[in-house]
Amino acid sequence: MTAARGGREAAAGPDAVTALPTVAAPLGTGETERGLGVCVLPADAAAKTQGIFPYAADLWAEGLLWAAVLRSPHPHARIVSIDTTHAADMPGVRAVITHADVPGDAMHGRRVADRPVFAHDVVRHHGEPIAAVAADHPDTARLAAAAIIVEYEVLEPVTDPEKAFAAPPLHPDGNLIRHIPLRFGDPAATGEVVVEGVYRIGRQDPAPVGAEAGLAVPRPDGGVELYVASTDPHTDRDLAAACFGLETDRVKVVVTGVPGAMADREDPGFQLPLGLLALKTGHPVKLVATREESFLGHAHRHPALLRYRHHADAEGRLVKVEAQLLLDAGAYADASSDALAAAVAFAAGPYVVPHVFVEGWAVRTNNPPSGHVRGEGAMQVCAAYEGQMDKLAAKLGLDPAELRMRNVMATGDLLPTGQTVTCPAPVGELLKAVRDAELPPLPSADDETEWLLPGGLEGAGEPGAVRRGVGYALGMVHMLGAEGHDEVSTATVRVQNGTATVICSAVETGQGFATLARQIVQEVLGVDEVAVLPADTDQPPAGPSARGRHTWVSGGAVERAAKMVRTQLLQPLAAKFGMSVELLTIADGKITSYDGVLSTTVAETLHGKELWATAQCRPHPTEKLDENGQGDAFVGLAFAAIRAVVDVDIELGTIRVVDMAVAQDVGRVLNPRQVAARIEAGVTQGVGMALTEDLRTARGVVKRPSLTGYALPTALDAPRVRIVKLVEERDVVAPFGAKAVSAAPVVVSPAAVAAAVRAATGRPVGRLPIRPQTAVARQV
Amino acid sequence: MSTYARQTGSTVTLPASLDEAVAALAAMPTAVPVAGGTDLMAAVNSGLLRPAGLVGLGRISEIRGWQYADGHALLGAGLTHARMGRPDFAALIPALAAAARAAGPPQIRNAGTLGGNIASAAPTGDALPVLAALEANVILAGPDGSREVPVSHLLTGMDPLRPGELLAFVRAPLLHAPQVFLKATARTGPGRATASVALVLDPARRGVRCAVGAVAPMPLRPLEAERWVAGLIDWDGARTLDPQVCTAFGEYVAMACIPDPVDDPVNPVDPTGPAGGALPPAVAHLRRTVAALARRALGRALS
C-alpha cells in the first residue's frame, strides 16, 4: 500500500488542500491521527465492536405497537377478496390496513412509480405486501396477519426472462422495462479468431446481518416521523409523503444506525406500512422483519443471461464484441434501468475494442424484485467478458494475463458509448501489479495441518484430489448516478468554541462517510474535535448512499463549506496584518503566516465566535444514452485488477479461495485503513457471489429464505485479501482526486474466482455462483 | 388491554433428574422437552412452533456424561457436540467425535446435543449416519419404565417415540478399530452436509459398516456393499485393500444409495422424454460425491 504514495504531492488537483502529513501512521494507532491520508478511526468503532451501537431494531417508544405484514405466498395471482374482519376482531389488534387504507398515491417507485404499497388486484411476486397489522404484541400482530383471509386466483407465473417478451403483460407498463441497443463501429467487421459463450449470473441477495427494522411515531400536527435505516432519507420521505397523502414537511425521516446498506435499505414496502399504521392508530409502531421477510421483501442483484461473441486478430487484439444482455428485473422496475445502462456501457470491459454491438434488455417477470446491489450491471457483464477473454486466450494459446495486457484501455480511449475516458485509467499498471505479485506458497505435502482444504477443517478434502488454479480478471464500474441524474449534495459546517460540527444528510452506512467528513474538516480548519450530526430530512438533501457518491459529492460539499468557514476565520487576521488569506496556513491547530511573523492558535482565534457555512457540490452533468447507446453518461470510472488463487477438490467440486491479490485505481487514499477494509469487504462479497450466494426460486417461489439456505461466506470462506497496489493517480474532477473504492472489488472478484476455477479444472465455468458439479474434473 | 401476558403463560419446568423429567412430561403431555434448543427455539422464534410448555433437560446431570457398560458406551442424550468433539471422547468413538466437530459453528456445538440431533432427525443431522453405522441403540425413558430401541428403528419410524417418552441414553458399541466420518458441504465454513459418509470397522464381527447421510430422509446402509468389501479384507493380516477395490466400493455404495431411476415412468430430466433416462446433473453429482466420500472413507479406515 505504501508503494503507490509517491504521486500525491506531484498531482495536486485544483481543490488541493493545505499541507499533507508526510508519513501515514501504521495501522492500529488511529486515535491521535487527524486529517486526510491517515487512519482516522470511525467515531462509532468502539460502540459497534462492543455491540452497544443502537440500530433500528433497538428503538423503543412508550406505548408502542408492533406491526406485521401479510405477504403473498404466490408469485402471480389475482386477488379475489381480502377479508380482514377476523384479524381486526382479535384482542390486542389495533389496526388492519390494506390497499383501501392508502390515502395518497397507491403506486410508488424510485425511478418509475409502478409498485403498489399493498397489492390489490394482482400479486406479482412471492412476498409482495398485501396487508399490515398493528397490535400490542409482535406475536399477536403475526397471528392477526395470518388470520387475514385472502382469496387468490392463482395465475401462471412468468419466471423465465426469455419468455417475458412474448408473455401477456404482467403490469400495465408492460414487460419490457428497458431496451438499450448499442452500436459502435462497423457491424461488418470480423476477426480471425472468434469465441462464443453463454453466461448465467444468479440472484445475489444483500443478506444484511441486521435485518430491516423501523419505528414510526405520529406527530401532534398530523404528520409522522419515521425512524428507519434509510440510505436516502429525502427520497424516502417524498415517497412516503406521497403515499400518506401528506405534504412533505409533515413527514420526517430520521436515519438510525444503518447496519450496512444496499437494496435492503431501499424497500419502501417496509417503511410505508409502518407510517400508515402509525397514522391510523395514533401510536408509535415498530416493525422488525424476520429473516424470511427480509429475504422476501427487499430487492436482489439482477440475475442475468449473457450471450457473447468476441472477435480478435491472430495476435489477440480485440476486433469486435457482440453481446446480448438480458437482465431479470423481477416484478417491478426499481433500479433496473440504471443497472442495464451500466451493463450495456461496460459490456466489453476495460479494453480497447473498435467495434461493439450490444443489445440489452431488462424485463419484468414474477421473480423476486431486482434492484441496487453494489456494482449492479457492471458485475454481471464482468463475469462474462472475462470468461470470454479466458476463452480467447485458450484458443490463441496465450497466457490469459498477456492477452488482457494487449487490449487494456488507458486514459483517452473511447468507451463503446462514445464517451472518452478522461479520468485516470491505469488498467495496464493494475494488471501488471497483480501479475507480478508473489504467489502464495504451495502447502508442503507433509504438513497437512497448515493446509485448510476445500470443504473445511472437518471436511472430506483429500490433498491428492486438490488442484490449484490461478485466474485474472479486470473490471470497471462507474461512480455516481449516470445518465443525467442530478448528483448534488449539500453540507453545513459550524465551528464554535474550537469544536466543529458537520451537518449533512449523507448517511453513514458503514462506508466511512462520517469519518471522512471529520478528516476533511480537521484538515481544512485544523480543529481536532469534529462531530458529524445524525442525518434526518430537516437537513438539506444529500442524495442516496450508493455508487460511491458521498466520498465525491458530500465530501466535496463538506470541503467547500469548511473552506468557507476557514475564510471567515482567517479574514479578520489577514486584514489585521495586511496580508491576504492565502498567505496564512492552518496546521496542527496553529495559524501561521508565510513569513512566520504571525503565529496564533485556532482556538484563540475562534474564541467567542460561531462560524457557519453551507455549500453544495454538483459534478458536471451527464446525458442519457441515445437510441444507439451513445452518450457521455458517466461522471467517473474506477478500475480494479484481481488475481485469484483457488484450491479445487476436483472430485467433489468443492472450492476454497486461497488468495486474492487486488490492485485498484483509487485516485487518492484518504484513509488507508478504511480503503483496505472496503476492499476486503468487497472481495468477500464477490467471493460469495462466485461460490455460494444464490437466492434460488422454484417457479417464482423463493426457496429457503434463511441464512442456512442462503450461504454467506464465513471467516473460513473469506480468502486472504492482499492489496498489492493502490494506484494513486488523482482524478482532477473529483474532490481530493479520490475515487470510490467499494464497488470495484465486488465487480471484479467473481470473475477472478471463475477464471481461477477454469484454470484448476479445465471446465468452462459459465455460471455464477459456481455449482460443485461444474467444478469437478471431466470424467474420462 | 394487552395480549402480552396471555402469550407468556406457558409453563417451563426444569427437572433435576431423569425421573423428575419423565414425571413432568407425564403431568403435562403437551409440553415439549428441550435440551440445547438449537433447532427447537429457532422454530419457536420463527413462529412455526408454539409449545404449551417446556421441559428443560439442561439440569439433568446424569444424561450429560457417559459411562461404560459391558463393551458398550452409554452416552447421555445431553452430551453436547462440543463435549463429544474433545480428544478423550474421540479416543472412544472417533467417528462420532468427527461428526460432532463438523456439526456447525462453535455456538451451535456448545449448545446442541446428541439426543437433540436424534430427536430432530433432520436428514442432514451429522451424528445420525455415525449412529446408524455403529448400529447403536437408544434408551427411551417413559412412564412405564425404559426400553431400548435400535436407532435406525427410531429414525425410520418403525418404532417411534411414544407419548411421554424421553430420549435418555445412546448405547454405542466400542469397536477399538478405525472409524471415519466424512462430510461434503457447499462451503469451507460450517454448513449443512450435502452428503456424508460414516464408516466403521468391526474386527470382532469381521464387518465393515457404512452409512450415508443427507441424501435421504434418514441414513442409508448399503448392506451388500458392506458385506462384499468385508469379505475381501484380510482381518488377521494387514487389513489393506487395493485402491481399485476402494473405488469399486465407493461406486457400489453410491449406486445403492442413489439408484438409477429405471422404474421411473417420467424422465426426470425431460418429462416428455423416454421413461427412466439419465440422472439430473445435480443428482449425478451427488452420486459422484457419495462415491468419492465412501472411497476416501474406506481408504482412510484401512490406512
mmCIF file of N, CA and C in Angstrom, chain A residues 74-168:
data_model
loop_
_atom_site.group_PDB
_atom_site.id
_atom_site.type_symbol
_atom_site.label_atom_id
_atom_site.label_comp_id
_atom_site.label_asym_id
_atom_site.label_seq_id
_atom_site.Cartn_x
_atom_site.Cartn_y
_atom_site.Cartn_z
ATOM 1 N N HIS A 74 -47.895 -16.525 -3.191
ATOM 2 C CA HIS A 74 -47.854 -16.869 -4.612
ATOM 3 C C HIS A 74 -47.034 -15.838 -5.381
ATOM 4 N N PRO A 75 -46.316 -16.276 -6.411
ATOM 5 C CA PRO A 75 -45.590 -15.300 -7.233
ATOM 6 C C PRO A 75 -46.509 -14.551 -8.189
ATOM 7 N N HIS A 76 -47.628 -15.143 -8.570
ATOM 8 C CA HIS A 76 -48.505 -14.472 -9.519
ATOM 9 C C HIS A 76 -49.927 -14.933 -9.245
ATOM 10 N N ALA A 77 -50.783 -14.016 -8.887
ATOM 11 C CA ALA A 77 -52.166 -14.390 -8.586
ATOM 12 C C ALA A 77 -53.048 -13.158 -8.673
ATOM 13 N N ARG A 78 -54.317 -13.409 -8.949
ATOM 14 C CA ARG A 78 -55.297 -12.334 -8.894
ATOM 15 C C ARG A 78 -55.932 -12.395 -7.515
ATOM 16 N N ILE A 79 -56.060 -11.230 -6.881
ATOM 17 C CA ILE A 79 -56.688 -11.201 -5.561
ATOM 18 C C ILE A 79 -58.185 -11.051 -5.763
ATOM 19 N N VAL A 80 -58.929 -12.064 -5.329
ATOM 20 C CA VAL A 80 -60.379 -12.041 -5.495
ATOM 21 C C VAL A 80 -60.987 -11.237 -4.360
ATOM 22 N N SER A 81 -60.553 -11.511 -3.136
ATOM 23 C CA SER A 81 -61.103 -10.768 -2.000
ATOM 24 C C SER A 81 -60.125 -10.802 -0.844
ATOM 25 N N ILE A 82 -60.226 -9.794 0.004
ATOM 26 C CA ILE A 82 -59.425 -9.734 1.225
ATOM 27 C C ILE A 82 -60.401 -9.519 2.373
ATOM 28 N N ASP A 83 -60.406 -10.443 3.329
ATOM 29 C CA ASP A 83 -61.316 -10.341 4.465
ATOM 30 C C ASP A 83 -60.491 -10.140 5.735
ATOM 31 N N THR A 84 -60.579 -8.941 6.308
ATOM 32 C CA THR A 84 -59.758 -8.626 7.472
ATOM 33 C C THR A 84 -60.556 -8.679 8.774
ATOM 34 N N THR A 85 -61.834 -9.085 8.711
ATOM 35 C CA THR A 85 -62.663 -8.973 9.917
ATOM 36 C C THR A 85 -62.146 -9.833 11.071
ATOM 37 N N HIS A 86 -61.746 -11.077 10.753
ATOM 38 C CA HIS A 86 -61.256 -11.934 11.841
ATOM 39 C C HIS A 86 -60.031 -11.323 12.497
ATOM 40 N N ALA A 87 -59.137 -10.835 11.674
ATOM 41 C CA ALA A 87 -57.908 -10.246 12.204
ATOM 42 C C ALA A 87 -58.226 -9.025 13.056
ATOM 43 N N ALA A 88 -59.124 -8.171 12.561
ATOM 44 C CA ALA A 88 -59.433 -6.935 13.274
ATOM 45 C C ALA A 88 -60.137 -7.216 14.600
ATOM 46 N N ASP A 89 -60.846 -8.354 14.673
ATOM 47 C CA ASP A 89 -61.572 -8.678 15.908
ATOM 48 C C ASP A 89 -60.700 -9.314 16.971
ATOM 49 N N MET A 90 -59.484 -9.675 16.616
ATOM 50 C CA MET A 90 -58.638 -10.354 17.601
ATOM 51 C C MET A 90 -58.266 -9.389 18.719
ATOM 52 N N PRO A 91 -58.293 -9.867 19.972
ATOM 53 C CA PRO A 91 -57.927 -8.979 21.078
ATOM 54 C C PRO A 91 -56.488 -8.509 20.929
ATOM 55 N N GLY A 92 -56.274 -7.247 21.161
ATOM 56 C CA GLY A 92 -54.921 -6.700 21.073
ATOM 57 C C GLY A 92 -54.613 -6.085 19.723
ATOM 58 N N VAL A 93 -55.452 -6.336 18.720
ATOM 59 C CA VAL A 93 -55.184 -5.771 17.388
ATOM 60 C C VAL A 93 -55.765 -4.361 17.324
ATOM 61 N N ARG A 94 -54.956 -3.400 16.877
ATOM 62 C CA ARG A 94 -55.398 -2.004 16.846
ATOM 63 C C ARG A 94 -55.755 -1.534 15.445
ATOM 64 N N ALA A 95 -55.121 -2.090 14.462
ATOM 65 C CA ALA A 95 -55.433 -1.641 13.104
ATOM 66 C C ALA A 95 -55.033 -2.716 12.114
ATOM 67 N N VAL A 96 -55.846 -2.839 11.073
ATOM 68 C CA VAL A 96 -55.500 -3.706 9.949
ATOM 69 C C VAL A 96 -55.664 -2.847 8.702
ATOM 70 N N ILE A 97 -54.628 -2.767 7.897
ATOM 71 C CA ILE A 97 -54.730 -1.915 6.711
ATOM 72 C C ILE A 97 -54.421 -2.708 5.449
ATOM 73 N N THR A 98 -55.106 -2.318 4.380
ATOM 74 C CA THR A 98 -54.869 -2.907 3.057
ATOM 75 C C THR A 98 -54.747 -1.752 2.064
ATOM 76 N N HIS A 99 -54.781 -2.076 0.779
ATOM 77 C CA HIS A 99 -54.681 -1.036 -0.253
ATOM 78 C C HIS A 99 -55.754 0.031 -0.080
ATOM 79 N N ALA A 100 -56.918 -0.353 0.485
ATOM 80 C CA ALA A 100 -58.025 0.607 0.622
ATOM 81 C C ALA A 100 -57.706 1.701 1.640
ATOM 82 N N ASP A 101 -56.692 1.464 2.478
ATOM 83 C CA ASP A 101 -56.367 2.437 3.523
ATOM 84 C C ASP A 101 -55.187 3.325 3.154
ATOM 85 N N VAL A 102 -54.771 3.297 1.896
ATOM 86 C CA VAL A 102 -53.668 4.170 1.482
ATOM 87 C C VAL A 102 -54.283 5.495 1.024
ATOM 88 N N PRO A 103 -54.084 6.571 1.798
ATOM 89 C CA PRO A 103 -54.779 7.819 1.471
ATOM 90 C C PRO A 103 -54.197 8.548 0.261
ATOM 91 N N GLY A 104 -52.925 8.363 -0.006
ATOM 92 C CA GLY A 104 -52.282 9.115 -1.088
ATOM 93 C C GLY A 104 -52.120 8.266 -2.327
ATOM 94 N N ASP A 105 -50.985 8.460 -3.007
ATOM 95 C CA ASP A 105 -50.700 7.696 -4.217
ATOM 96 C C ASP A 105 -50.634 6.209 -3.885
ATOM 97 N N ALA A 106 -51.292 5.413 -4.703
ATOM 98 C CA ALA A 106 -51.268 3.980 -4.464
ATOM 99 C C ALA A 106 -49.974 3.358 -4.995
ATOM 100 N N MET A 107 -49.352 4.045 -5.935
ATOM 101 C CA MET A 107 -48.146 3.473 -6.544
ATOM 102 C C MET A 107 -46.916 4.292 -6.164
ATOM 103 N N HIS A 108 -45.790 3.629 -6.071
ATOM 104 C CA HIS A 108 -44.557 4.341 -5.765
ATOM 105 C C HIS A 108 -43.402 3.648 -6.478
ATOM 106 N N GLY A 109 -42.242 4.272 -6.427
ATOM 107 C CA GLY A 109 -41.063 3.687 -7.052
ATOM 108 C C GLY A 109 -39.981 4.729 -7.114
ATOM 109 N N ARG A 110 -38.736 4.282 -7.042
ATOM 110 C CA ARG A 110 -37.632 5.236 -7.021
ATOM 111 C C ARG A 110 -37.417 5.896 -8.381
ATOM 112 N N ARG A 111 -37.562 5.111 -9.444
ATOM 113 C CA ARG A 111 -37.385 5.660 -10.786
ATOM 114 C C ARG A 111 -38.726 5.796 -11.494
ATOM 115 N N VAL A 112 -39.513 4.728 -11.412
ATOM 116 C CA VAL A 112 -40.820 4.677 -12.070
ATOM 117 C C VAL A 112 -41.824 4.288 -10.990
ATOM 118 N N ALA A 113 -42.915 5.033 -10.877
ATOM 119 C CA ALA A 113 -43.934 4.685 -9.873
ATOM 120 C C ALA A 113 -44.794 3.558 -10.426
ATOM 121 N N ASP A 114 -44.318 2.327 -10.257
ATOM 122 C CA ASP A 114 -45.038 1.188 -10.831
ATOM 123 C C ASP A 114 -45.389 0.150 -9.773
ATOM 124 N N ARG A 115 -45.178 0.503 -8.508
ATOM 125 C CA ARG A 115 -45.271 -0.510 -7.477
ATOM 126 C C ARG A 115 -46.327 -0.108 -6.453
ATOM 127 N N PRO A 116 -47.325 -0.963 -6.190
ATOM 128 C CA PRO A 116 -48.330 -0.591 -5.202
ATOM 129 C C PRO A 116 -47.792 -0.741 -3.775
ATOM 130 N N VAL A 117 -48.316 0.084 -2.860
ATOM 131 C CA VAL A 117 -47.941 -0.071 -1.450
ATOM 132 C C VAL A 117 -48.384 -1.448 -0.977
ATOM 133 N N PHE A 118 -49.667 -1.759 -1.243
ATOM 134 C CA PHE A 118 -50.201 -3.095 -0.980
ATOM 135 C C PHE A 118 -50.813 -3.594 -2.285
ATOM 136 N N ALA A 119 -50.549 -4.854 -2.603
ATOM 137 C CA ALA A 119 -51.149 -5.412 -3.818
ATOM 138 C C ALA A 119 -52.657 -5.408 -3.649
ATOM 139 N N HIS A 120 -53.372 -5.006 -4.672
ATOM 140 C CA HIS A 120 -54.832 -5.035 -4.528
ATOM 141 C C HIS A 120 -55.525 -5.840 -5.612
ATOM 142 N N ASP A 121 -55.086 -5.750 -6.857
ATOM 143 C CA ASP A 121 -55.742 -6.576 -7.859
ATOM 144 C C ASP A 121 -54.901 -7.799 -8.213
ATOM 145 N N VAL A 122 -53.606 -7.571 -8.386
ATOM 146 C CA VAL A 122 -52.738 -8.665 -8.822
ATOM 147 C C VAL A 122 -51.509 -8.719 -7.911
ATOM 148 N N VAL A 123 -51.093 -9.933 -7.593
ATOM 149 C CA VAL A 123 -49.832 -10.137 -6.890
ATOM 150 C C VAL A 123 -48.787 -10.472 -7.937
ATOM 151 N N ARG A 124 -47.630 -9.805 -7.882
ATOM 152 C CA ARG A 124 -46.645 -10.008 -8.949
ATOM 153 C C ARG A 124 -45.366 -10.676 -8.495
ATOM 154 N N HIS A 125 -45.177 -10.850 -7.189
ATOM 155 C CA HIS A 125 -44.023 -11.650 -6.765
ATOM 156 C C HIS A 125 -44.284 -12.256 -5.397
ATOM 157 N N HIS A 126 -43.590 -13.353 -5.144
ATOM 158 C CA HIS A 126 -43.679 -14.031 -3.857
ATOM 159 C C HIS A 126 -43.181 -13.069 -2.776
ATOM 160 N N GLY A 127 -44.017 -12.836 -1.773
ATOM 161 C CA GLY A 127 -43.602 -11.940 -0.700
ATOM 162 C C GLY A 127 -44.084 -10.514 -0.862
ATOM 163 N N GLU A 128 -44.894 -10.240 -1.876
ATOM 164 C CA GLU A 128 -45.408 -8.875 -2.052
ATOM 165 C C GLU A 128 -46.371 -8.538 -0.905
ATOM 166 N N PRO A 129 -46.250 -7.345 -0.300
ATOM 167 C CA PRO A 129 -47.136 -6.997 0.824
ATOM 168 C C PRO A 129 -48.592 -6.878 0.374
ATOM 169 N N ILE A 130 -49.491 -7.400 1.188
ATOM 170 C CA ILE A 130 -50.914 -7.349 0.882
ATOM 171 C C ILE A 130 -51.677 -6.589 1.958
ATOM 172 N N ALA A 131 -51.253 -6.742 3.197
ATOM 173 C CA ALA A 131 -51.926 -6.052 4.302
ATOM 174 C C ALA A 131 -50.927 -5.928 5.444
ATOM 175 N N ALA A 132 -51.267 -5.069 6.416
ATOM 176 C CA ALA A 132 -50.413 -4.927 7.595
ATOM 177 C C ALA A 132 -51.290 -4.756 8.822
ATOM 178 N N VAL A 133 -50.735 -5.191 9.942
ATOM 179 C CA VAL A 133 -51.477 -5.201 11.201
ATOM 180 C C VAL A 133 -50.636 -4.496 12.254
ATOM 181 N N ALA A 134 -51.301 -3.738 13.131
ATOM 182 C CA ALA A 134 -50.620 -3.215 14.322
ATOM 183 C C ALA A 134 -51.319 -3.803 15.538
ATOM 184 N N ALA A 135 -50.534 -4.334 16.466
ATOM 185 C CA ALA A 135 -51.112 -4.939 17.672
ATOM 186 C C ALA A 135 -50.178 -4.668 18.836
ATOM 187 N N ASP A 136 -50.647 -5.038 20.027
ATOM 188 C CA ASP A 136 -49.865 -4.684 21.209
ATOM 189 C C ASP A 136 -48.752 -5.682 21.511
ATOM 190 N N HIS A 137 -48.625 -6.718 20.716
ATOM 191 C CA HIS A 137 -47.539 -7.678 20.905
ATOM 192 C C HIS A 137 -47.137 -8.218 19.538
ATOM 193 N N PRO A 138 -45.853 -8.426 19.310
ATOM 194 C CA PRO A 138 -45.455 -8.889 17.968
ATOM 195 C C PRO A 138 -46.105 -10.211 17.574
ATOM 196 N N ASP A 139 -46.286 -11.118 18.528
ATOM 197 C CA ASP A 139 -46.912 -12.399 18.189
ATOM 198 C C ASP A 139 -48.372 -12.203 17.804
ATOM 199 N N THR A 140 -49.051 -11.326 18.551
ATOM 200 C CA THR A 140 -50.448 -11.040 18.219
ATOM 201 C C THR A 140 -50.532 -10.472 16.808
ATOM 202 N N ALA A 141 -49.614 -9.566 16.493
ATOM 203 C CA ALA A 141 -49.616 -8.960 15.164
ATOM 204 C C ALA A 141 -49.406 -10.021 14.087
ATOM 205 N N ARG A 142 -48.479 -10.953 14.329
ATOM 206 C CA ARG A 142 -48.223 -12.001 13.327
ATOM 207 C C ARG A 142 -49.418 -12.932 13.185
ATOM 208 N N LEU A 143 -50.010 -13.287 14.344
ATOM 209 C CA LEU A 143 -51.175 -14.176 14.279
ATOM 210 C C LEU A 143 -52.324 -13.487 13.544
ATOM 211 N N ALA A 144 -52.495 -12.200 13.818
ATOM 212 C CA ALA A 144 -53.577 -11.467 13.160
ATOM 213 C C ALA A 144 -53.319 -11.378 11.657
ATOM 214 N N ALA A 145 -52.069 -11.125 11.285
ATOM 215 C CA ALA A 145 -51.746 -11.072 9.854
ATOM 216 C C ALA A 145 -52.073 -12.406 9.202
ATOM 217 N N ALA A 146 -51.772 -13.492 9.919
ATOM 218 C CA ALA A 146 -52.049 -14.816 9.365
ATOM 219 C C ALA A 146 -53.547 -15.082 9.304
ATOM 220 N N ALA A 147 -54.338 -14.352 10.117
ATOM 221 C CA ALA A 147 -55.786 -14.579 10.146
ATOM 222 C C ALA A 147 -56.524 -13.788 9.070
ATOM 223 N N ILE A 148 -55.804 -12.965 8.332
ATOM 224 C CA ILE A 148 -56.448 -12.249 7.222
ATOM 225 C C ILE A 148 -56.712 -13.262 6.109
ATOM 226 N N ILE A 149 -57.941 -13.285 5.651
ATOM 227 C CA ILE A 149 -58.291 -14.284 4.630
ATOM 228 C C ILE A 149 -58.206 -13.625 3.254
ATOM 229 N N VAL A 150 -57.289 -14.113 2.450
ATOM 230 C CA VAL A 150 -57.154 -13.589 1.094
ATOM 231 C C VAL A 150 -57.507 -14.716 0.136
ATOM 232 N N GLU A 151 -58.453 -14.416 -0.747
ATOM 233 C CA GLU A 151 -58.799 -15.421 -1.750
ATOM 234 C C GLU A 151 -58.031 -15.089 -3.027
ATOM 235 N N TYR A 152 -57.242 -16.047 -3.464
ATOM 236 C CA TYR A 152 -56.416 -15.828 -4.653
ATOM 237 C C TYR A 152 -56.939 -16.661 -5.805
ATOM 238 N N GLU A 153 -56.791 -16.120 -6.992
ATOM 239 C CA GLU A 153 -56.938 -16.941 -8.191
ATOM 240 C C GLU A 153 -55.518 -17.054 -8.740
ATOM 241 N N VAL A 154 -54.928 -18.217 -8.513
ATOM 242 C CA VAL A 154 -53.510 -18.368 -8.831
ATOM 243 C C VAL A 154 -53.303 -18.342 -10.345
ATOM 244 N N LEU A 155 -52.349 -17.538 -10.779
ATOM 245 C CA LEU A 155 -52.052 -17.416 -12.200
ATOM 246 C C LEU A 155 -50.700 -18.048 -12.491
ATOM 247 N N GLU A 156 -50.515 -18.384 -13.746
ATOM 248 C CA GLU A 156 -49.245 -18.975 -14.173
ATOM 249 C C GLU A 156 -48.142 -17.916 -14.062
ATOM 250 N N PRO A 157 -47.087 -18.181 -13.278
ATOM 251 C CA PRO A 157 -46.038 -17.155 -13.179
ATOM 252 C C PRO A 157 -45.124 -17.166 -14.402
ATOM 253 N N VAL A 158 -44.648 -15.983 -14.761
ATOM 254 C CA VAL A 158 -43.626 -15.872 -15.806
ATOM 255 C C VAL A 158 -42.289 -15.776 -15.077
ATOM 256 N N THR A 159 -41.474 -16.811 -15.147
ATOM 257 C CA THR A 159 -40.233 -16.813 -14.376
ATOM 258 C C THR A 159 -39.002 -16.884 -15.265
ATOM 259 N N ASP A 160 -39.198 -17.214 -16.535
ATOM 260 C CA ASP A 160 -38.060 -17.259 -17.443
ATOM 261 C C ASP A 160 -37.997 -15.918 -18.177
ATOM 262 N N PRO A 161 -36.954 -15.123 -17.916
ATOM 263 C CA PRO A 161 -36.922 -13.801 -18.555
ATOM 264 C C PRO A 161 -36.980 -13.865 -20.082
ATOM 265 N N GLU A 162 -36.516 -14.940 -20.660
ATOM 266 C CA GLU A 162 -36.575 -15.043 -22.122
ATOM 267 C C GLU A 162 -38.015 -15.155 -22.623
ATOM 268 N N LYS A 163 -38.896 -15.656 -21.742
ATOM 269 C CA LYS A 163 -40.300 -15.811 -22.156
ATOM 270 C C LYS A 163 -41.130 -14.576 -21.814
ATOM 271 N N ALA A 164 -40.493 -13.597 -21.108
ATOM 272 C CA ALA A 164 -41.246 -12.408 -20.696
ATOM 273 C C ALA A 164 -41.660 -11.562 -21.890
ATOM 274 N N PHE A 165 -40.871 -11.598 -22.965
ATOM 275 C CA PHE A 165 -41.179 -10.760 -24.136
ATOM 276 C C PHE A 165 -42.533 -11.124 -24.728
ATOM 277 N N ALA A 166 -42.764 -12.430 -24.844
ATOM 278 C CA ALA A 166 -43.981 -12.890 -25.505
ATOM 279 C C ALA A 166 -45.119 -13.106 -24.523
ATOM 280 N N ALA A 167 -44.825 -13.114 -23.244
ATOM 281 C CA ALA A 167 -45.861 -13.408 -22.253
ATOM 282 C C ALA A 167 -46.861 -12.254 -22.179
ATOM 283 N N PRO A 168 -48.085 -12.553 -21.756
ATOM 284 C CA PRO A 168 -49.054 -11.461 -21.561
ATOM 285 C C PRO A 168 -48.517 -10.481 -20.518
#
